[in-house]
CSV table of C-alpha atoms and ligand atoms in Angstrom, one decimal:
chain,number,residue,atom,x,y,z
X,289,UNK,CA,-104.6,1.1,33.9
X,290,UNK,CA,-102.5,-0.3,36.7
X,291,UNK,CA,-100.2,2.2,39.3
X,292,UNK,CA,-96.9,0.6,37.3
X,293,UNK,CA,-98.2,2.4,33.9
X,294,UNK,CA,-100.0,4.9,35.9
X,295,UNK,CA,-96.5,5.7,37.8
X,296,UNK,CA,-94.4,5.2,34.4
X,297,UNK,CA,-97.0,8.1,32.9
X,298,UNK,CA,-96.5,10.2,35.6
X,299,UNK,CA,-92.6,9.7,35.6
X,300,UNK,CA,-92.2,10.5,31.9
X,301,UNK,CA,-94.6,13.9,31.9
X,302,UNK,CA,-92.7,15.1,35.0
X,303,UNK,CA,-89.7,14.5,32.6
X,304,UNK,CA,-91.0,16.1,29.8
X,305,UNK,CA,-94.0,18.4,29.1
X,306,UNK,CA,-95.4,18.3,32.6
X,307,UNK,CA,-91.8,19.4,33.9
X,308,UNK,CA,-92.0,22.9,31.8
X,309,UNK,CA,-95.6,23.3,32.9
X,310,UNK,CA,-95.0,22.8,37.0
X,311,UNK,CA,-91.4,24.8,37.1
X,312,UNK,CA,-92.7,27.6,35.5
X,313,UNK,CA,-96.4,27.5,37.5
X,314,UNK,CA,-93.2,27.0,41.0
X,315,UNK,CA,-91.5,29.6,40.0
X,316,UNK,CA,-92.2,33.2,39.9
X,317,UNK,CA,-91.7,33.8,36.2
X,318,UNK,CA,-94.5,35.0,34.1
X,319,UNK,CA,-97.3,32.5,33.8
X,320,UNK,CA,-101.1,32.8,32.9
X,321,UNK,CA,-103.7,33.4,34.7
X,322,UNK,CA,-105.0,29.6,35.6
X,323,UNK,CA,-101.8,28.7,37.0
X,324,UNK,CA,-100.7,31.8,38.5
X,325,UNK,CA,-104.2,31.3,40.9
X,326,UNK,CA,-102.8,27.6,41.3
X,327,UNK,CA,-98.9,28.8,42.2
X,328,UNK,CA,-101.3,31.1,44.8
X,329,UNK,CA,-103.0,28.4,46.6
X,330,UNK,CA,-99.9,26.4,46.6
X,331,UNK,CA,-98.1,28.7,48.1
X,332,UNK,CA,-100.7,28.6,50.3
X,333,UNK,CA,-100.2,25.1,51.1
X,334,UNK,CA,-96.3,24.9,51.8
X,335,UNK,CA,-96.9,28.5,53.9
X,336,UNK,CA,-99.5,26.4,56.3
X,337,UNK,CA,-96.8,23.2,56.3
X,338,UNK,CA,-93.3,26.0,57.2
X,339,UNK,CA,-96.3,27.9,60.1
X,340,UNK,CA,-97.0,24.3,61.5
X,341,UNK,CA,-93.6,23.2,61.8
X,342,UNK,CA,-92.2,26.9,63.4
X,343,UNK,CA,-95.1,26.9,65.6
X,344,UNK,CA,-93.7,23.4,67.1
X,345,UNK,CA,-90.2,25.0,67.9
X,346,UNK,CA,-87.9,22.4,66.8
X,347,UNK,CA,-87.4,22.8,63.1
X,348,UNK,CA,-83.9,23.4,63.5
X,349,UNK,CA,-82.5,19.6,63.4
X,350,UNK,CA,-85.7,17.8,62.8
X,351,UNK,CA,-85.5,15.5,60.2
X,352,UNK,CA,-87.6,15.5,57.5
X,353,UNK,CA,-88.8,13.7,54.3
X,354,UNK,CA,-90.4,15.7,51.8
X,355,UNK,CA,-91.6,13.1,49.5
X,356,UNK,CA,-92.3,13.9,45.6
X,357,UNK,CA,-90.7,17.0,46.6
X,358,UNK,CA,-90.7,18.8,43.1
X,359,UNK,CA,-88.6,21.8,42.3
X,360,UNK,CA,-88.0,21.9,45.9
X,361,UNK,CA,-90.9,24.5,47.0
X,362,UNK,CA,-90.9,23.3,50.7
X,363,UNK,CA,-87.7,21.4,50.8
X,364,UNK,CA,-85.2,24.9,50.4
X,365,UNK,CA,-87.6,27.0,52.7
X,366,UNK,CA,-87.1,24.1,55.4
X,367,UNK,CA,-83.9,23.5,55.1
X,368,UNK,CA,-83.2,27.5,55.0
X,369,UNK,CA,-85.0,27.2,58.3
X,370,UNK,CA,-82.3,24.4,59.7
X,371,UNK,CA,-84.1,21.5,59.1
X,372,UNK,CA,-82.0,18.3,58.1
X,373,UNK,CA,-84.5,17.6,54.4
X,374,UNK,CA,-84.2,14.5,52.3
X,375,UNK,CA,-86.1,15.9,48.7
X,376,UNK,CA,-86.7,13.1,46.3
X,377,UNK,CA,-89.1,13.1,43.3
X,378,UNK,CA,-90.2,9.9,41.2
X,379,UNK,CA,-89.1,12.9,38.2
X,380,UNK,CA,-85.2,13.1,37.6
X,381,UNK,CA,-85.8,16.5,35.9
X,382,UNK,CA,-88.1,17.8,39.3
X,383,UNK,CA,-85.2,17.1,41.8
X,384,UNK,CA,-82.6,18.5,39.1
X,385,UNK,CA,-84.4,21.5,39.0
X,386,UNK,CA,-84.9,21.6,42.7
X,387,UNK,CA,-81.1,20.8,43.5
X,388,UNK,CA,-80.5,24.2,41.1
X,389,UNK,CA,-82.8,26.2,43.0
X,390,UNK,CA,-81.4,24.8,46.5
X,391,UNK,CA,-77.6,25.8,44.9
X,392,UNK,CA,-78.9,29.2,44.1
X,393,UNK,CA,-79.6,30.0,47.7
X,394,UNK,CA,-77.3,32.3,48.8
X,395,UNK,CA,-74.8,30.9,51.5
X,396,UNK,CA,-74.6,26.9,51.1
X,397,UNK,CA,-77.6,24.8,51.9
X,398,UNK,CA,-75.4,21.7,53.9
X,399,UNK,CA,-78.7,20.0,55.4
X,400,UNK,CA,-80.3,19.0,52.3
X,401,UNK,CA,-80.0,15.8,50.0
X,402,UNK,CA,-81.7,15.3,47.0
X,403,UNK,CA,-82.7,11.5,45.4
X,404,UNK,CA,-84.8,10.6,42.3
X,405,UNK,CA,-86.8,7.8,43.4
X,406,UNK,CA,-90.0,6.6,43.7
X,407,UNK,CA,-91.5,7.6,47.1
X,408,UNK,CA,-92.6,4.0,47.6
X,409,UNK,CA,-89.1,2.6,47.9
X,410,UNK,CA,-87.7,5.2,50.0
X,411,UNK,CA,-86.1,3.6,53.2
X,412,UNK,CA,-84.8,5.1,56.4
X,413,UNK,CA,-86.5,6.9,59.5
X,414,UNK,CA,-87.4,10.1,59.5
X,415,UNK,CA,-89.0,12.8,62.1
X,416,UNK,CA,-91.1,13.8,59.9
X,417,UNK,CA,-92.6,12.7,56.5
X,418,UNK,CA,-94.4,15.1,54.1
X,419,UNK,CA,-96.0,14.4,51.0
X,420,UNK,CA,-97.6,17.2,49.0
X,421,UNK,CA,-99.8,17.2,46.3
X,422,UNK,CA,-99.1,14.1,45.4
X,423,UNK,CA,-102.0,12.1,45.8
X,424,UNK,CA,-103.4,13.3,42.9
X,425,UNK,CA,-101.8,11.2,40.8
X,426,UNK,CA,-102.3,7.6,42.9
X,427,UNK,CA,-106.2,6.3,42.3
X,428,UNK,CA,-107.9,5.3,45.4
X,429,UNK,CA,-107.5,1.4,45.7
X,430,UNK,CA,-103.5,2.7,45.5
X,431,UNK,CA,-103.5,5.0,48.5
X,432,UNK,CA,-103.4,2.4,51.3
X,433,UNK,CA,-100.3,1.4,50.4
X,434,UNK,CA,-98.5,4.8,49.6
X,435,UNK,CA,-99.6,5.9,53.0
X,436,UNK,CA,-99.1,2.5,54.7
X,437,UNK,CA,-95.1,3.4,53.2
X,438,UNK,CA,-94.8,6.5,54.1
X,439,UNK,CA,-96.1,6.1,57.6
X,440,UNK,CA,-93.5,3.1,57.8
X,441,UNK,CA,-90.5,5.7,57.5
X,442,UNK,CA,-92.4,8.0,59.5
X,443,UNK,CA,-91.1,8.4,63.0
X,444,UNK,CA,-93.4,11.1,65.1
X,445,UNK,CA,-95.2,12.6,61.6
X,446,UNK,CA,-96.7,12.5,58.2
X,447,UNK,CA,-97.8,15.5,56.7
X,448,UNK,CA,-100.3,14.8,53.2
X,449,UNK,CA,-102.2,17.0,51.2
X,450,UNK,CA,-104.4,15.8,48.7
X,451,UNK,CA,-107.5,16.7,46.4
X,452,UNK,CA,-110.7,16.3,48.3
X,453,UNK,CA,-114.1,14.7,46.7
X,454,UNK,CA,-115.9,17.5,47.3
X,455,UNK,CA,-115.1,20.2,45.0
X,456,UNK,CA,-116.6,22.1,42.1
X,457,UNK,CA,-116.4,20.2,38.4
X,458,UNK,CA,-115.2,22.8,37.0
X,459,UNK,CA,-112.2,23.7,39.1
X,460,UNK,CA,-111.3,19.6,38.6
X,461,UNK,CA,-111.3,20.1,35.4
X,462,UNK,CA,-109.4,23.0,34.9
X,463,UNK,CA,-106.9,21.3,37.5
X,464,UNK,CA,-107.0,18.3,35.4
X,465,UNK,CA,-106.2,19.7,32.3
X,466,UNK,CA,-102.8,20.4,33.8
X,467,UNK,CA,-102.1,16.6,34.2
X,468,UNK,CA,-101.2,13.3,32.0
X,469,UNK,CA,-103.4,11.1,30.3
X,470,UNK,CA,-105.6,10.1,27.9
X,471,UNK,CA,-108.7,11.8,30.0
X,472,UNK,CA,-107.2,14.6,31.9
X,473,UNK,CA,-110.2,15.3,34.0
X,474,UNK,CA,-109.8,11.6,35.4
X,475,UNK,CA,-106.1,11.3,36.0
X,476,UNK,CA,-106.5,13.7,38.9
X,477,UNK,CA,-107.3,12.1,41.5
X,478,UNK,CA,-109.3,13.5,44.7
X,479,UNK,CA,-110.0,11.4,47.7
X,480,UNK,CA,-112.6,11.2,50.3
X,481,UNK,CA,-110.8,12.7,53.3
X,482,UNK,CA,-112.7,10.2,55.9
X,483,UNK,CA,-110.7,6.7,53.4
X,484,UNK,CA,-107.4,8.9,54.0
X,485,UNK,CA,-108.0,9.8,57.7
X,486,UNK,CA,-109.0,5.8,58.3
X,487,UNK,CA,-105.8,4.7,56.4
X,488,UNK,CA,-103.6,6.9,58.3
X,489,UNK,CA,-105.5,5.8,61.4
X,490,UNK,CA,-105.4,2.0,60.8
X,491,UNK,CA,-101.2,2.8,60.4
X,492,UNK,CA,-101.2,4.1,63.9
X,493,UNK,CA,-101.6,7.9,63.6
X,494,UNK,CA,-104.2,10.5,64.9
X,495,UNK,CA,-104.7,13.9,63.2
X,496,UNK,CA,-103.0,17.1,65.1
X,497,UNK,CA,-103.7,19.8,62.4
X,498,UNK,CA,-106.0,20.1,59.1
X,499,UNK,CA,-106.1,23.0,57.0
X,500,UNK,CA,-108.3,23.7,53.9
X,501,UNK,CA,-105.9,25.6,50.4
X,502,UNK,CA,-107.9,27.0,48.0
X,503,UNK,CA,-108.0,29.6,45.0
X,504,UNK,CA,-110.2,29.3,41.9
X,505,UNK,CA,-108.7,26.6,40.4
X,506,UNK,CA,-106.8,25.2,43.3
X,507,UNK,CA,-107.9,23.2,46.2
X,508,UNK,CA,-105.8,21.0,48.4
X,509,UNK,CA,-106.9,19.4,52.0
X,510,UNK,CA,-103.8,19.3,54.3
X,511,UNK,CA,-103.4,17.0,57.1
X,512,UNK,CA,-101.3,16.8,60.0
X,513,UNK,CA,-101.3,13.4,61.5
X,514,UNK,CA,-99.2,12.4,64.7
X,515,UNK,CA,-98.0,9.3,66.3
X,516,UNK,CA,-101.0,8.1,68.9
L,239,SAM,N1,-94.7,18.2,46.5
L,239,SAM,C1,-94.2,19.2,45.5
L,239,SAM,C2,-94.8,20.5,45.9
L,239,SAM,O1,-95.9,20.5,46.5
L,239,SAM,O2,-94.2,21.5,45.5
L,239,SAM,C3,-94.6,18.8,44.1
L,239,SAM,C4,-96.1,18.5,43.8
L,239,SAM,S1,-96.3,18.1,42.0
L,239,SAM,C5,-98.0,18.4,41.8
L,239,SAM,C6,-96.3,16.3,42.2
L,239,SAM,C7,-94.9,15.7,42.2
L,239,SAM,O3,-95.0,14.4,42.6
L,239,SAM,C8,-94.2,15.7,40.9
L,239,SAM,O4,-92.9,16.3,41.0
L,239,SAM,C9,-94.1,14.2,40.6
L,239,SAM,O5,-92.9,13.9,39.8
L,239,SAM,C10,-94.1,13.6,42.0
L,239,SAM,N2,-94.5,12.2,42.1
L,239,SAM,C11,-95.6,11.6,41.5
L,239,SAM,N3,-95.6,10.3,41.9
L,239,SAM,C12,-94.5,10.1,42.6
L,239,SAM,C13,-94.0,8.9,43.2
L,239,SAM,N4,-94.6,7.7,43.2
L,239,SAM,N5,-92.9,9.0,43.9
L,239,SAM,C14,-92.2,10.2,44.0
L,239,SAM,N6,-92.6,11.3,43.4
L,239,SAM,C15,-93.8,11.3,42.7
């Protein structure tokens, strides 16, 4: 399977099924128990990604990419916080869903934009680029690219979380399950954090920051890497 009908499968359950499944597990409606421990650890993940950036000082003004941003999970909170936040999604239904919830804030969010577009032909500079969770659905000879683009339109920053090759079978599964594809299990992704560390590396970036996200059935490896 190549990343064009890998990407087109992603695209079309983020329009469909996969969108239903994801805005309810990013919401705070009633879900089950499986993805109310993963809407846990991801709340985990944006909380560590909205500490980092307050912890710096500058967030009001810094502009920031959040690529494949959703239904707008870090996007709104960042741009609540001041920051100037493209949000664009690969899904048109995601960033529909996420311009909603960014409408619904009370007092008008003027500092965000939203785009549906593929992350990889995103253009511009930015402060700061984040990508989370989204690695999961690019295999590993498809990475080197995706991060050699985002660091590209990445000024001082890139943010990534990602799936590491480490974990339990059984929490992949269950994690998997939740994805497209003929064989769920496989068409989520994890990565070897030392290939995404050289990658980001070999584009010119050290790593600040690393945290470690993780319920039962959720595990994500975050990464802060900076300019050198
Ligand atoms: N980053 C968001 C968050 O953490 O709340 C969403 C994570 S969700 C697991 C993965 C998202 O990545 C989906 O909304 C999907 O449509 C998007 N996506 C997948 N491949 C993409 C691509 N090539 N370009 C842009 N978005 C993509």
């Amino acid at each position: 399977m190549n990343l064009v009908n890998d990407k087109d499968i992603v695209k079309q359950y983020f329009n469909s099924t996969g969108f239903d499944r994801w805005q309810r597990i990013y919401g705070d409606g009633k879900v089950n128990k499986v993805q109310l421990d993963i809407r846990t650890g991801h709340q985990q993940t944006v909380d560590t990604v909205i500490k980092w950036l307050e912890a710096d000082g500058n967030l009001r003004g810094l502009c920031v990419c959040d690529a494949g941003c959703g239904v707008g999970s870090l996007s709104i909170p960042l741009a609540e916080a001041g920051a100037i936040v493209c949000a664009s999604d690969i899904s048109e239904k995601m960033v529909a869903e996420a311009y909603e919830r960014a409408t619904a804030v009370p007092g008008k969010l003027y500092n965000i934009s939203f785009a549906a577009q593929d992350l990889e032909a995103l253009s511009g500079k930015f402060d700061t680029v984040i990508c989370l969770d989204v690695l999961i659905h690019y295999p590993q000879s498809k990475v080197a690219d995706m991060i050699a683009h985002l660091s590209s339109i990445a000024q001082s920053r890139l943010i990534l979380s990602f799936a590491p090759k480490t974990l339990a079978l059984t929490a992949l599964k269950k994690f998997g399950e939740l994805f497209p594809g003929p064989s769920k299990t496989t068409r989520a992704y994890q990565h070897r954090e030392a290939d995404i560390i050289k990658i980001l590396e070999s584009n010119g970036f050290v790593i600040k920051r690393t945290a470690m996200n993780s319920t039962s059935f959720y595990y994500s490896r975050l990464l802060e890497a900076v300019r050198k």
